[in-house]
Tab-separated table of N, CA and C in Angstrom:
chain	number	residue	atom	x	y	z
G	391	MET	N	-0.432	9.499	47.491
G	391	MET	CA	-1.115	10.389	48.403
G	391	MET	C	-0.858	9.877	49.820
G	392	LEU	N	-0.229	10.706	50.631
G	392	LEU	CA	0.152	10.303	51.982
G	392	LEU	C	-0.601	11.094	53.043
G	393	CYS	N	-0.866	10.415	54.152
G	393	CYS	CA	-1.396	11.095	55.338
G	393	CYS	C	-0.245	11.855	56.001
G	394	PHE	N	-0.553	12.590	57.020
G	394	PHE	CA	0.481	13.322	57.756
G	394	PHE	C	1.546	12.371	58.298
G	395	CYS	N	1.131	11.175	58.731
G	395	CYS	CA	2.056	10.192	59.313
G	395	CYS	C	2.788	9.371	58.249
G	396	ASP	N	2.585	9.688	56.983
G	396	ASP	CA	3.179	8.992	55.840
G	396	ASP	C	2.497	7.667	55.509
G	397	HIS	N	1.319	7.414	56.080
G	397	HIS	CA	0.496	6.261	55.713
G	397	HIS	C	0.023	6.475	54.275
G	398	ASP	N	0.147	5.465	53.441
G	398	ASP	CA	-0.188	5.571	52.018
G	398	ASP	C	-1.688	5.394	51.796
G	399	CYS	N	-2.392	6.483	51.552
G	399	CYS	CA	-3.847	6.452	51.345
G	399	CYS	C	-4.230	5.554	50.174
G	400	LEU	N	-3.422	5.537	49.136
G	400	LEU	CA	-3.763	4.783	47.934
G	400	LEU	C	-3.718	3.278	48.152
G	401	ARG	N	-3.175	2.837	49.275
G	401	ARG	CA	-3.151	1.416	49.630
G	401	ARG	C	-4.091	1.096	50.786
G	402	CYS	N	-4.736	2.105	51.340
G	402	CYS	CA	-5.594	1.936	52.513
G	402	CYS	C	-6.967	1.395	52.106
G	403	ILE	N	-7.394	0.317	52.738
G	403	ILE	CA	-8.671	-0.302	52.404
G	403	ILE	C	-9.832	0.649	52.678
G	404	THR	N	-9.766	1.422	53.745
G	404	THR	CA	-10.840	2.370	54.048
G	404	THR	C	-10.952	3.423	52.949
G	405	TYR	N	-9.836	3.974	52.542
G	405	TYR	CA	-9.832	4.960	51.461
G	405	TYR	C	-10.357	4.344	50.162
G	406	LEU	N	-9.863	3.163	49.815
G	406	LEU	CA	-10.294	2.509	48.579
G	406	LEU	C	-11.778	2.169	48.614
G	407	ALA	N	-12.274	1.726	49.766
G	407	ALA	CA	-13.705	1.437	49.906
G	407	ALA	C	-14.531	2.685	49.644
G	408	THR	N	-14.026	3.816	50.087
G	408	THR	CA	-14.736	5.083	49.904
G	408	THR	C	-14.744	5.513	48.445
G	409	VAL	N	-13.573	5.571	47.833
G	409	VAL	CA	-13.507	6.079	46.458
G	409	VAL	C	-14.147	5.124	45.455
G	410	LYS	N	-14.154	3.825	45.781
G	410	LYS	CA	-14.783	2.839	44.894
G	410	LYS	C	-16.237	2.555	45.282
G	411	ASN	N	-16.657	3.120	46.422
G	411	ASN	CA	-17.994	2.856	46.964
G	411	ASN	C	-18.244	1.349	47.021
G	412	ASP	N	-17.331	0.641	47.686
G	412	ASP	CA	-17.306	-0.821	47.704
G	412	ASP	C	-17.596	-1.339	49.117
G	413	ASP	N	-18.778	-1.908	49.311
G	413	ASP	CA	-19.159	-2.400	50.635
G	413	ASP	C	-18.356	-3.614	51.075
G	414	GLU	N	-17.857	-4.413	50.147
G	414	GLU	CA	-17.019	-5.556	50.532
G	414	GLU	C	-15.703	-5.060	51.141
G	415	LEU	N	-15.122	-4.031	50.558
G	415	LEU	CA	-13.909	-3.442	51.142
G	415	LEU	C	-14.227	-2.790	52.483
G	416	ARG	N	-15.395	-2.164	52.597
G	416	ARG	CA	-15.801	-1.572	53.880
G	416	ARG	C	-15.883	-2.650	54.956
G	417	LYS	N	-16.472	-3.791	54.613
G	417	LYS	CA	-16.582	-4.901	55.572
G	417	LYS	C	-15.201	-5.410	55.970
G	418	GLN	N	-14.303	-5.484	55.004
G	418	GLN	CA	-12.932	-5.922	55.287
G	418	GLN	C	-12.251	-4.943	56.245
G	419	SER	N	-12.419	-3.661	56.001
G	419	SER	CA	-11.838	-2.632	56.861
G	419	SER	C	-12.479	-2.670	58.248
G	420	GLN	N	-13.787	-2.815	58.287
G	420	GLN	CA	-14.525	-2.898	59.548
G	420	GLN	C	-13.998	-4.063	60.391
G	421	GLN	N	-13.801	-5.209	59.764
G	421	GLN	CA	-13.301	-6.393	60.474
G	421	GLN	C	-11.872	-6.175	60.965
G	422	PHE	N	-11.058	-5.513	60.154
G	422	PHE	CA	-9.686	-5.214	60.563
G	422	PHE	C	-9.676	-4.401	61.855
G	423	TYR	N	-10.448	-3.311	61.904
G	423	TYR	CA	-10.455	-2.453	63.090
G	423	TYR	C	-11.045	-3.162	64.301
G	424	LYS	N	-11.965	-4.075	64.083
G	424	LYS	CA	-12.532	-4.870	65.177
G	424	LYS	C	-11.470	-5.815	65.732
G	425	ASN	N	-10.805	-6.540	64.846
G	425	ASN	CA	-9.806	-7.521	65.272
G	425	ASN	C	-8.551	-6.881	65.855
G	426	LYS	N	-8.068	-5.820	65.236
G	426	LYS	CA	-6.791	-5.211	65.634
G	426	LYS	C	-6.921	-4.293	66.851
G	427	PHE	N	-8.015	-3.530	66.909
G	427	PHE	CA	-8.147	-2.513	67.950
G	427	PHE	C	-9.375	-2.686	68.841
G	428	GLY	N	-10.208	-3.700	68.548
G	428	GLY	CA	-11.421	-3.910	69.329
G	428	GLY	C	-12.467	-2.834	69.105
G	429	LEU	N	-12.397	-2.157	67.967
G	429	LEU	CA	-13.327	-1.065	67.677
G	429	LEU	C	-14.534	-1.571	66.905
G	430	ASP	N	-15.699	-1.157	67.345
G	430	ASP	CA	-16.931	-1.461	66.619
G	430	ASP	C	-17.288	-0.241	65.787
G	431	ILE	N	-16.863	-0.246	64.553
G	431	ILE	CA	-17.141	0.864	63.647
G	431	ILE	C	-18.267	0.424	62.721
G	432	LEU	N	-19.322	1.209	62.682
G	432	LEU	CA	-20.445	0.889	61.810
G	432	LEU	C	-20.014	0.974	60.355
G	433	LEU	N	-20.640	0.160	59.528
G	433	LEU	CA	-20.245	0.093	58.124
G	433	LEU	C	-20.270	1.460	57.443
G	434	PHE	N	-21.292	2.261	57.718
G	434	PHE	CA	-21.373	3.575	57.065
G	434	PHE	C	-20.298	4.540	57.569
G	435	GLU	N	-19.661	4.213	58.703
G	435	GLU	CA	-18.577	5.053	59.225
G	435	GLU	C	-17.231	4.725	58.577
G	436	ILE	N	-17.154	3.626	57.845
G	436	ILE	CA	-15.927	3.271	57.137
G	436	ILE	C	-15.884	4.161	55.899
G	437	HIS	N	-15.343	5.345	56.107
G	437	HIS	CA	-15.378	6.376	55.071
G	437	HIS	C	-14.210	7.341	55.282
G	438	CYS	N	-13.407	7.515	54.246
G	438	CYS	CA	-12.293	8.459	54.312
G	438	CYS	C	-11.911	8.860	52.895
G	439	THR	N	-11.762	10.151	52.675
G	439	THR	CA	-11.354	10.631	51.352
G	439	THR	C	-9.892	11.081	51.341
G	440	GLY	N	-9.125	10.597	52.300
G	440	GLY	CA	-7.698	10.899	52.356
G	440	GLY	C	-7.327	11.648	53.615
G	441	GLY	N	-6.139	11.393	54.107
G	441	GLY	CA	-5.684	11.951	55.369
G	441	GLY	C	-5.631	13.461	55.444
G	442	HIS	N	-5.584	14.133	54.310
G	442	HIS	CA	-5.549	15.592	54.308
G	442	HIS	C	-6.921	16.211	54.095
G	443	SER	N	-7.936	15.372	53.960
G	443	SER	CA	-9.292	15.883	53.751
G	443	SER	C	-9.962	16.134	55.104
G	444	GLU	N	-11.095	16.778	55.065
G	444	GLU	CA	-11.888	16.978	56.281
G	444	GLU	C	-12.734	15.744	56.567
G	445	ASP	N	-12.832	14.860	55.603
G	445	ASP	CA	-13.686	13.683	55.661
G	445	ASP	C	-12.820	12.447	55.904
G	446	ILE	N	-12.375	12.282	57.159
G	446	ILE	CA	-11.484	11.174	57.492
G	446	ILE	C	-12.150	10.216	58.470
G	447	LEU	N	-11.610	9.022	58.556
G	447	LEU	CA	-12.089	8.005	59.485
G	447	LEU	C	-12.032	8.555	60.906
G	448	ARG	N	-13.048	8.266	61.705
G	448	ARG	CA	-13.099	8.830	63.067
G	448	ARG	C	-11.872	8.467	63.899
G	449	LEU	N	-11.302	7.306	63.650
G	449	LEU	CA	-10.101	6.882	64.357
G	449	LEU	C	-8.952	7.875	64.159
G	450	CYS	N	-8.934	8.546	63.025
G	450	CYS	CA	-7.841	9.459	62.672
G	450	CYS	C	-8.113	10.916	63.047
G	451	ARG	N	-9.296	11.216	63.521
G	451	ARG	CA	-9.647	12.617	63.788
G	451	ARG	C	-8.799	13.253	64.883
G	452	GLY	N	-8.317	12.474	65.823
G	452	GLY	CA	-7.473	13.012	66.888
G	452	GLY	C	-5.995	12.761	66.649
G	453	CYS	N	-5.628	12.562	65.400
G	453	CYS	CA	-4.254	12.211	65.042
G	453	CYS	C	-3.248	13.249	65.558
G	454	PRO	N	-2.296	12.824	66.405
G	454	PRO	CA	-1.307	13.776	66.914
G	454	PRO	C	-0.356	14.271	65.823
G	455	TRP	N	-0.146	13.459	64.785
G	455	TRP	CA	0.768	13.858	63.713
G	455	TRP	C	0.123	14.944	62.864
G	456	MET	N	-1.187	14.843	62.642
G	456	MET	CA	-1.897	15.884	61.901
G	456	MET	C	-1.797	17.202	62.652
G	457	LYS	N	-2.029	17.154	63.947
G	457	LYS	CA	-1.971	18.369	64.770
G	457	LYS	C	-0.575	18.990	64.703
G	458	CYS	N	0.443	18.175	64.883
G	458	CYS	CA	1.823	18.665	64.872
G	458	CYS	C	2.182	19.265	63.507
G	459	CYS	N	1.845	18.556	62.437
G	459	CYS	CA	2.151	19.059	61.085
G	459	CYS	C	1.443	20.374	60.807
G	460	LYS	N	0.179	20.465	61.189
G	460	LYS	CA	-0.566	21.705	60.952
G	460	LYS	C	0.041	22.861	61.739
G	461	GLU	N	0.463	22.591	62.981
G	461	GLU	CA	1.090	23.638	63.796
G	461	GLU	C	2.399	24.113	63.173
G	462	LYS	N	3.122	23.205	62.523
G	462	LYS	CA	4.411	23.543	61.913
G	462	LYS	C	4.287	23.933	60.440
G	463	GLY	N	3.071	23.867	59.892
G	463	GLY	CA	2.856	24.209	58.492
G	463	GLY	C	3.441	23.193	57.523
G	464	LEU	N	3.440	21.921	57.913
G	464	LEU	CA	4.009	20.857	57.088
G	464	LEU	C	2.909	19.992	56.484
G	465	SER	N	3.194	19.376	55.355
G	465	SER	CA	2.205	18.487	54.748
G	465	SER	C	2.355	17.045	55.224
G	466	ALA	N	3.506	16.707	55.778
G	466	ALA	CA	3.741	15.359	56.306
G	466	ALA	C	4.889	15.397	57.301
G	467	CYS	N	4.902	14.430	58.174
G	467	CYS	CA	5.981	14.346	59.164
G	467	CYS	C	7.349	14.258	58.495
G	468	SER	N	7.398	13.599	57.357
G	468	SER	CA	8.679	13.436	56.669
G	468	SER	C	9.254	14.757	56.164
G	469	ASP	N	8.465	15.835	56.199
G	469	ASP	CA	8.960	17.164	55.820
G	469	ASP	C	9.612	17.897	56.994
G	470	CYS	N	9.549	17.326	58.174
G	470	CYS	CA	10.027	17.987	59.393
G	470	CYS	C	11.532	17.784	59.581
G	471	THR	N	12.193	18.800	60.111
G	471	THR	CA	13.636	18.699	60.388
G	471	THR	C	13.925	17.735	61.534
G	472	GLU	N	12.927	17.439	62.357
G	472	GLU	CA	13.090	16.497	63.471
G	472	GLU	C	12.703	15.070	63.084
G	473	TYR	N	12.396	14.862	61.816
G	473	TYR	CA	11.935	13.553	61.339
G	473	TYR	C	13.060	12.539	61.344
G	474	PRO	N	12.816	11.351	61.811
G	474	PRO	CA	11.616	10.947	62.539
G	474	PRO	C	11.803	11.148	64.034
G	475	CYS	N	10.852	11.790	64.656
G	475	CYS	CA	10.897	11.914	66.114
G	475	CYS	C	10.584	10.534	66.710
G	476	LYS	N	10.949	10.327	67.955
G	476	LYS	CA	10.765	9.004	68.570
G	476	LYS	C	9.310	8.548	68.576
G	477	PRO	N	8.350	9.405	68.982
G	477	PRO	CA	6.957	8.928	68.974
G	477	PRO	C	6.491	8.500	67.577
G	478	LEU	N	6.877	9.238	66.566
G	478	LEU	CA	6.472	8.881	65.207
G	478	LEU	C	7.171	7.599	64.759
G	479	ALA	N	8.445	7.475	65.030
G	479	ALA	CA	9.186	6.273	64.636
G	479	ALA	C	8.566	5.028	65.266
G	480	ASP	N	8.203	5.128	66.544
G	480	ASP	CA	7.561	4.000	67.227
G	480	ASP	C	6.220	3.668	66.575
G	481	TYR	N	5.443	4.691	66.283
G	481	TYR	CA	4.131	4.511	65.651
G	481	TYR	C	4.275	3.896	64.256
G	482	GLN	N	5.181	4.448	63.456
G	482	GLN	CA	5.356	3.944	62.097
G	482	GLN	C	5.821	2.494	62.092
G	483	GLU	N	6.719	2.161	63.002
G	483	GLU	CA	7.218	0.789	63.062
G	483	GLU	C	6.084	-0.190	63.349
G	484	LYS	N	5.164	0.235	64.191
G	484	LYS	CA	4.076	-0.651	64.603
G	484	LYS	C	2.909	-0.670	63.619
G	485	TYR	N	2.566	0.484	63.018
G	485	TYR	CA	1.321	0.573	62.260
G	485	TYR	C	1.409	0.995	60.798
G	486	VAL	N	2.188	1.996	60.485
G	486	VAL	CA	2.100	2.627	59.167
G	486	VAL	C	2.468	1.654	58.049
G	487	ASN	N	1.572	1.582	57.073
G	487	ASN	CA	1.720	0.749	55.882
G	487	ASN	C	1.933	-0.726	56.200
G	488	LYS	N	1.541	-1.132	57.411
G	488	LYS	CA	1.603	-2.536	57.781
G	488	LYS	C	0.221	-3.050	58.142
G	489	CYS	N	-0.757	-2.188	58.047
G	489	CYS	CA	-2.094	-2.585	58.458
G	489	CYS	C	-3.146	-1.969	57.548
G	490	ASN	N	-4.243	-2.691	57.413
G	490	ASN	CA	-5.390	-2.230	56.636
G	490	ASN	C	-4.983	-1.755	55.248
G	491	GLN	N	-4.072	-2.496	54.633
G	491	GLN	CA	-3.544	-2.124	53.322
G	491	GLN	C	-3.805	-3.239	52.318
G	492	VAL	N	-3.896	-2.855	51.077
G	492	VAL	CA	-3.993	-3.833	49.991
G	492	VAL	C	-2.696	-3.837	49.219
């Protein structure tokens, strides 16, 4: 199960914490976002049922890749004829499947 940016939901600690209802994983995810991005996310906000759901982590709500894919009618950036565009390639190199993963 992939997000629009091709981030693997099934390896994401936030997603796993949600589907397993696991507060230890939530704490791990909370600490990751604090250390990596300086974000203070409350434990109950560590909640996501997948990148294509309406119930996603607040950090992802303004995702530019989600907006672009929805405008083009695509399920993921990798379905686009322009894939990978420079902004996405830069983002993926820095973040996708390299962070907050098990």
